[in-house]
Tab-separated table of C-alpha atoms in Angstrom:
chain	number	residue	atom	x	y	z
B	70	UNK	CA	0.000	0.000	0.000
B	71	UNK	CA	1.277	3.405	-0.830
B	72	UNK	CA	1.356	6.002	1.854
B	73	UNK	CA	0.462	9.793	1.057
B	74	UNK	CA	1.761	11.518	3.160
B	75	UNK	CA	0.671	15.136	4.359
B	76	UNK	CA	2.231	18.421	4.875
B	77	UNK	CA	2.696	18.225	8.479
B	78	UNK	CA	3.848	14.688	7.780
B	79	UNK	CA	6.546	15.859	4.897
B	80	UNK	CA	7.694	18.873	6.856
B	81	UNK	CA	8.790	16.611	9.626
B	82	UNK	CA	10.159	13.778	7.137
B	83	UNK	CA	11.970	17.279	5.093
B	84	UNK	CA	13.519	17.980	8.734
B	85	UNK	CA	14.905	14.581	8.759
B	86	UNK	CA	16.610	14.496	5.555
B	87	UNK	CA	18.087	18.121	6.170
B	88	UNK	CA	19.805	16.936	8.975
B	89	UNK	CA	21.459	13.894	6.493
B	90	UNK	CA	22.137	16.576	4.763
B	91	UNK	CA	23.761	18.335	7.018
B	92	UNK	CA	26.033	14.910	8.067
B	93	UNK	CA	26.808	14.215	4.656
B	94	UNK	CA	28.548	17.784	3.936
B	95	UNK	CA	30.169	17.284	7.082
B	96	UNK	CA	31.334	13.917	6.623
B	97	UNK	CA	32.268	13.809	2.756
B	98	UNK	CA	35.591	16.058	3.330
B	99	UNK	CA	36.813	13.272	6.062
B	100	UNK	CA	36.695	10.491	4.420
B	101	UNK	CA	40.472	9.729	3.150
B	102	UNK	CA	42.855	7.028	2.617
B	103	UNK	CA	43.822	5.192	4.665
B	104	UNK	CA	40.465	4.969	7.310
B	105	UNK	CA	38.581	1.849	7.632
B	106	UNK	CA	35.179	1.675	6.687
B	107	UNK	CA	34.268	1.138	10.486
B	108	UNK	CA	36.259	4.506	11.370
B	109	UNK	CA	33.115	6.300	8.937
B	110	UNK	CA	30.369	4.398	10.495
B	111	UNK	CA	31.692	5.226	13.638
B	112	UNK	CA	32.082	9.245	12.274
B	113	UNK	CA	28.422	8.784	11.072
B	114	UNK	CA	26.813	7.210	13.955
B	115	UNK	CA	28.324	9.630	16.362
B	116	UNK	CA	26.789	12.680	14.077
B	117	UNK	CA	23.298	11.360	13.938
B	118	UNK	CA	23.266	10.676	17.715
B	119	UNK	CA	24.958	13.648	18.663
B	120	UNK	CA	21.699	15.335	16.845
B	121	UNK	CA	19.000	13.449	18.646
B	122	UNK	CA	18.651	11.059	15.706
B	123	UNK	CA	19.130	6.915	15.208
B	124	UNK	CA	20.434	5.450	11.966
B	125	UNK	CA	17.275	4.473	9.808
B	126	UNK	CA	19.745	1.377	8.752
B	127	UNK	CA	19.035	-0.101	12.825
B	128	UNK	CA	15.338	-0.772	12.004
B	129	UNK	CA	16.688	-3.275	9.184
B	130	UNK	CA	18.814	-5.221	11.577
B	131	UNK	CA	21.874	-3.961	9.379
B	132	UNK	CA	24.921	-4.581	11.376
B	133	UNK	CA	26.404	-1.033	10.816
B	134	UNK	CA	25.064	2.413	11.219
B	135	UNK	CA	25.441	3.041	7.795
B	136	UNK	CA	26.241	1.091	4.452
B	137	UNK	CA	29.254	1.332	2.570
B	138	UNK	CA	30.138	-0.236	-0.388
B	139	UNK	CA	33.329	-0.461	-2.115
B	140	UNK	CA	34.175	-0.400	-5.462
B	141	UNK	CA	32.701	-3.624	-7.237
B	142	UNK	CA	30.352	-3.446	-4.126
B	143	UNK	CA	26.981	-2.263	-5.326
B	144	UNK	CA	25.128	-2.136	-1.708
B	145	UNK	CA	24.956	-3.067	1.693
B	146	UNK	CA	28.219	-2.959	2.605
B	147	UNK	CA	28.977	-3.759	6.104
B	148	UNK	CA	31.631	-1.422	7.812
B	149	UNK	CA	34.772	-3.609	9.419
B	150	UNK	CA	37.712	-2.673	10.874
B	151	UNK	CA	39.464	-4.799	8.661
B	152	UNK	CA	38.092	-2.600	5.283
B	153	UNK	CA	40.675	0.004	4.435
B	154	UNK	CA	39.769	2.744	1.950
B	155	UNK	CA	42.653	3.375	-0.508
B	156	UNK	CA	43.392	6.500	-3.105
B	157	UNK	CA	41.932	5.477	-6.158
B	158	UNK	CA	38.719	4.064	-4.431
B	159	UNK	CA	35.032	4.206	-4.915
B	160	UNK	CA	33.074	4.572	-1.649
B	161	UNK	CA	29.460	4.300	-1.872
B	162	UNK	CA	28.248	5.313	1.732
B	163	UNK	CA	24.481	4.841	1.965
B	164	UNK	CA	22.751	6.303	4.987
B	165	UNK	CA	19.286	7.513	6.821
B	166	UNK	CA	18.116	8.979	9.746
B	167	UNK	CA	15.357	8.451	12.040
B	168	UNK	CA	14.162	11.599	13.744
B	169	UNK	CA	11.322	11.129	16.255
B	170	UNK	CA	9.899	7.781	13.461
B	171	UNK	CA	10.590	10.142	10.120
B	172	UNK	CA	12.721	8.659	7.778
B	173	UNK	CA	15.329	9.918	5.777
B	174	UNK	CA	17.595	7.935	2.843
B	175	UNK	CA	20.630	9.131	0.419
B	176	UNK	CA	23.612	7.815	-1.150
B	177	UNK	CA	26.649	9.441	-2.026
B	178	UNK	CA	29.375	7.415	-4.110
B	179	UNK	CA	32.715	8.899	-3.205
B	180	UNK	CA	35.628	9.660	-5.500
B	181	UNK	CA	38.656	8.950	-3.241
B	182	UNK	CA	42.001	10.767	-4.564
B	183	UNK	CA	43.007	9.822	-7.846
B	184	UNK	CA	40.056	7.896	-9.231
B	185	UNK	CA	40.517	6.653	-12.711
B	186	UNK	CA	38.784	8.282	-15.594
B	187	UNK	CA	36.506	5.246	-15.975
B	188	UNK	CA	35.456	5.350	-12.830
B	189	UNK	CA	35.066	8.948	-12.207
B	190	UNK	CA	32.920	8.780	-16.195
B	191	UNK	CA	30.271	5.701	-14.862
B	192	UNK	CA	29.356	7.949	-11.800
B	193	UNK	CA	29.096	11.098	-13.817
B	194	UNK	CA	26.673	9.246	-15.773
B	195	UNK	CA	25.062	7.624	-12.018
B	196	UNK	CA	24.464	11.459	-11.764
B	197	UNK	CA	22.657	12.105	-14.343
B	198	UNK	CA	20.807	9.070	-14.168
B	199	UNK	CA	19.418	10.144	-10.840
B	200	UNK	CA	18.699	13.791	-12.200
B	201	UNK	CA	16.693	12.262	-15.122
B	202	UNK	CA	14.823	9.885	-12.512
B	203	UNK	CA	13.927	12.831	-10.443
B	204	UNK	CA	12.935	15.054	-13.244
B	205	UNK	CA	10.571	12.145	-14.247
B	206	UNK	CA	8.953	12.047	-11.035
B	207	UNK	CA	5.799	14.160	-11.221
B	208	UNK	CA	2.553	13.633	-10.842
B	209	UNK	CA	0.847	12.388	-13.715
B	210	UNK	CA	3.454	10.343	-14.379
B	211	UNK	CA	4.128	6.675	-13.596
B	212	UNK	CA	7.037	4.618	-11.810
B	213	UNK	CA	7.843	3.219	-15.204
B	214	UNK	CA	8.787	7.118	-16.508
B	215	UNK	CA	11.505	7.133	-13.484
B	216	UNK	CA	13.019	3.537	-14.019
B	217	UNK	CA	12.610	4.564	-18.228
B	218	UNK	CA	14.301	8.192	-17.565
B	219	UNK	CA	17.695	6.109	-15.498
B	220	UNK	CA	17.852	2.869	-17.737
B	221	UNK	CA	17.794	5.024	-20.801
B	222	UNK	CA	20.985	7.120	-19.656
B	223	UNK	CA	22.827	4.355	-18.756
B	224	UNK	CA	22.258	1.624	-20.891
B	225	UNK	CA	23.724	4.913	-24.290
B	226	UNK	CA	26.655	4.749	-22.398
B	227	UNK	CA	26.452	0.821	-22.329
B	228	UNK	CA	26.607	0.586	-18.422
B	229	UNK	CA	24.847	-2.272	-17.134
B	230	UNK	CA	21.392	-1.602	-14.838
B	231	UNK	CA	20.775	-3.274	-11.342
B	232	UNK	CA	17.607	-5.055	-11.931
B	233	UNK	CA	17.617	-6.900	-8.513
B	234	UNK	CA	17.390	-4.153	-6.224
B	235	UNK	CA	15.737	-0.524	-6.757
B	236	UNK	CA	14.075	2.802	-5.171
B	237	UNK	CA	10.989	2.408	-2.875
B	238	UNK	CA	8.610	4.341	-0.640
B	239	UNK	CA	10.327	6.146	2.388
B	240	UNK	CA	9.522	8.476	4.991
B	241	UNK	CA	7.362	6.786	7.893
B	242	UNK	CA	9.235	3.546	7.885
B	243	UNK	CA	13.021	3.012	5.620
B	244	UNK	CA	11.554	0.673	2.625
B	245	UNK	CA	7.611	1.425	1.685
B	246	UNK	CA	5.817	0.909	-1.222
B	247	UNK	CA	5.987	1.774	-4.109
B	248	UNK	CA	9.062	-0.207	-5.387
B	249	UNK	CA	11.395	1.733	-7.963
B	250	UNK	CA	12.819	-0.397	-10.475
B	251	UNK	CA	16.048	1.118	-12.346
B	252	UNK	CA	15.113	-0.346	-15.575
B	253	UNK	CA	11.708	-1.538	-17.163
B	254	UNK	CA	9.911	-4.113	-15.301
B	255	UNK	CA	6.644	-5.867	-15.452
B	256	UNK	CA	5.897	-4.715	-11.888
B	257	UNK	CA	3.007	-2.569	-10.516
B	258	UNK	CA	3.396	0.818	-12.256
B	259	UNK	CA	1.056	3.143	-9.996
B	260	UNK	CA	0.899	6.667	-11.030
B	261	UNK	CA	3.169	9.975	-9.138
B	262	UNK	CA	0.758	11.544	-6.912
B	263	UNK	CA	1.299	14.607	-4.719
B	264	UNK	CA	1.860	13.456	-0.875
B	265	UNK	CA	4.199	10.665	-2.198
B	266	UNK	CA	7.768	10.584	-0.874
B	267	UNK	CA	10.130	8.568	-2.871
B	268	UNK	CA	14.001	7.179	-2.737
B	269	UNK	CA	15.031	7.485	-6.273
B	270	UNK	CA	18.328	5.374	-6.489
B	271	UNK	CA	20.501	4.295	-9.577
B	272	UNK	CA	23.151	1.629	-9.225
B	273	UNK	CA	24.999	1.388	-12.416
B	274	UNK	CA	27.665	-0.947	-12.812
B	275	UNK	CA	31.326	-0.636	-15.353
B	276	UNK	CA	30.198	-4.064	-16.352
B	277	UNK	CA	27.441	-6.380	-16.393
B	278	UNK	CA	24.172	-5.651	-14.627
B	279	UNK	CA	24.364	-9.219	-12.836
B	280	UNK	CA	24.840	-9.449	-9.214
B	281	UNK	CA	25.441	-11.786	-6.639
B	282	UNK	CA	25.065	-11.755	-2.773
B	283	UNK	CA	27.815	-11.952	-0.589
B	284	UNK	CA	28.323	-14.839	2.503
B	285	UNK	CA	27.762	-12.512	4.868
B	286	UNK	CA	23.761	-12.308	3.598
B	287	UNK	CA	23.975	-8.552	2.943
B	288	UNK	CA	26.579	-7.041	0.418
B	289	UNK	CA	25.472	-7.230	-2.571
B	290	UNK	CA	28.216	-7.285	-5.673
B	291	UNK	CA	29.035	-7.139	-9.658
B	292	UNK	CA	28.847	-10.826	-11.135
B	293	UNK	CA	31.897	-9.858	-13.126
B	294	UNK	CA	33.889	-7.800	-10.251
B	295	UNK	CA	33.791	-4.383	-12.180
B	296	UNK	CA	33.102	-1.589	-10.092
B	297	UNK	CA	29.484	0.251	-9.247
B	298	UNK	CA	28.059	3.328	-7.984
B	299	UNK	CA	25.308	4.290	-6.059
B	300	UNK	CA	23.437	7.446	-6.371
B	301	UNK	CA	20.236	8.459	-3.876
B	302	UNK	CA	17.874	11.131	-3.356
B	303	UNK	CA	14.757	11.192	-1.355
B	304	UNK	CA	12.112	13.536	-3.112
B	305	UNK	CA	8.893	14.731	-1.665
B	306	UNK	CA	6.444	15.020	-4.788
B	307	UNK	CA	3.664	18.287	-4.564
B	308	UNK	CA	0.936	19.116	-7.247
B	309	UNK	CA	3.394	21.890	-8.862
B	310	UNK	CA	6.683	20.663	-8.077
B	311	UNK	CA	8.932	17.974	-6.861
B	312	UNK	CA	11.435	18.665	-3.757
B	313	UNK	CA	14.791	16.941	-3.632
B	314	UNK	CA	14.629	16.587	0.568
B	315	UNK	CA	18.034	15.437	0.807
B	316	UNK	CA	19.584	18.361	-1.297
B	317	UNK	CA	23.205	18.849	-0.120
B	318	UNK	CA	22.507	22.871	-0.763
B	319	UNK	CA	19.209	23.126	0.772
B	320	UNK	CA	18.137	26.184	1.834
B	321	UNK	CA	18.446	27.178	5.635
């Protein structure tokens, strides 16, 4: 079931996804060689308590505050200790917040150092994927306009298209309906309506769209080991407009 939600309802979910915001901006210029992936969870975690918040992730049973994926990782990375980001890396870091039971999610794929021009090229193109899905997302509309508007993108530049995982439904719990498919599907294609509040999310992969899950029942990676990005936004749709919530240049 798809849940409209109202103005009092998005203002509270828009505060929530400011404050990601917020810990995104503030956490993007830390994150250098040499840290493990557990050192940003632990940077993360300590943000979004410090601000009266929990990490949305917790209410999934995810063993980390946050996600974050490396590289040929597509998703659900779990932060270890043991995961050391290098120059040259891709590091997806996938987070929400939940303020007083209003969700927030966003994904921000990070360039570390000297990132080669493949690399830097696929999430260019993640990019503009995700500002094609959003400018696809108005009322009137239908899902299958998003997933058309991101597949399209990538699949000129010859990228391959998660198909196994996609957007959804956020705001009063992390994963609601509708589901968000990347690429055509024969799912349930409801129309946009105004009150809906949506996680629009392209994962594009160097290589083949295949994936496979990891042995530890959450990472999710390329078949073929090429790398992946991950790009997020959570968008509040209106009769007139559509709000990116989780803007990193919101206005204060």
């Amino acid at each position: 079931m798809i849940r409209l939600k109202n103005e009092e309802e998005i203002k509270k979910i828009r505060k929530s996804c400011h404050l990601l915001a917020d810990m995104f901006n503030e956490i993007i210029p830390q994150v250098k060689p040499g840290m493990s992936t557990k050192e940003v969870d632990d940077i993360c975690k300590h943000f979004i308590v410090s601000h009266h918040g929990k990490p949305a992730w917790y209410r999934e049973n995810f063993p980390g505050a946050i996600c974050i994926s490396v590289n040929e990782e597509v998703i659900h990375g779990i932060p270890s200790s043991k995961k050391i980001i290098h120059d040259g890396d891709l590091v997806s870091i996938d987070a929400g917040i939940d303020l007083d039971g209003f969700i927030s999610d966003s994904t921000h794929t990070l360039l570390i150092g000297n990132v080669c021009p493949e690399w830097k090229k696929l999430d260019d193109v993640a990019l503009e994927c995700l500002s094609a899905g959003i400018e696809a997302c108005i009322p009137g509309n239908r899902i299958s306009d998003i997933s058309n508007a991101v597949n399209d993108i990538a699949v000129r530049h010859n990228y391959g298209v998660v198909y196994d995982y996609c957007g959804h439904g956020v705001g009063l719990d992390v994963h609601e309906d509708p589901s968000i498919p990347n690429c055509p599907s024969r799912g349930p294609n409801p129309r946009i309506q105004s009150g809906m509040v949506l996680a629009i999310e392209p994962m594009i992969n160097l290589g083949t769209a295949d994936v496979l899950l990891s042995d530890n029942e959450w990472t999710v990676l390329t078949a073929d080991g090429k790398a992946s990005v991950h790009e997020e936004h959570t968008v509040a749709v209106f009769a007139d407009h559509t709000e990116i919530l989780t803007d990193l240049n919101y206005s204060k």
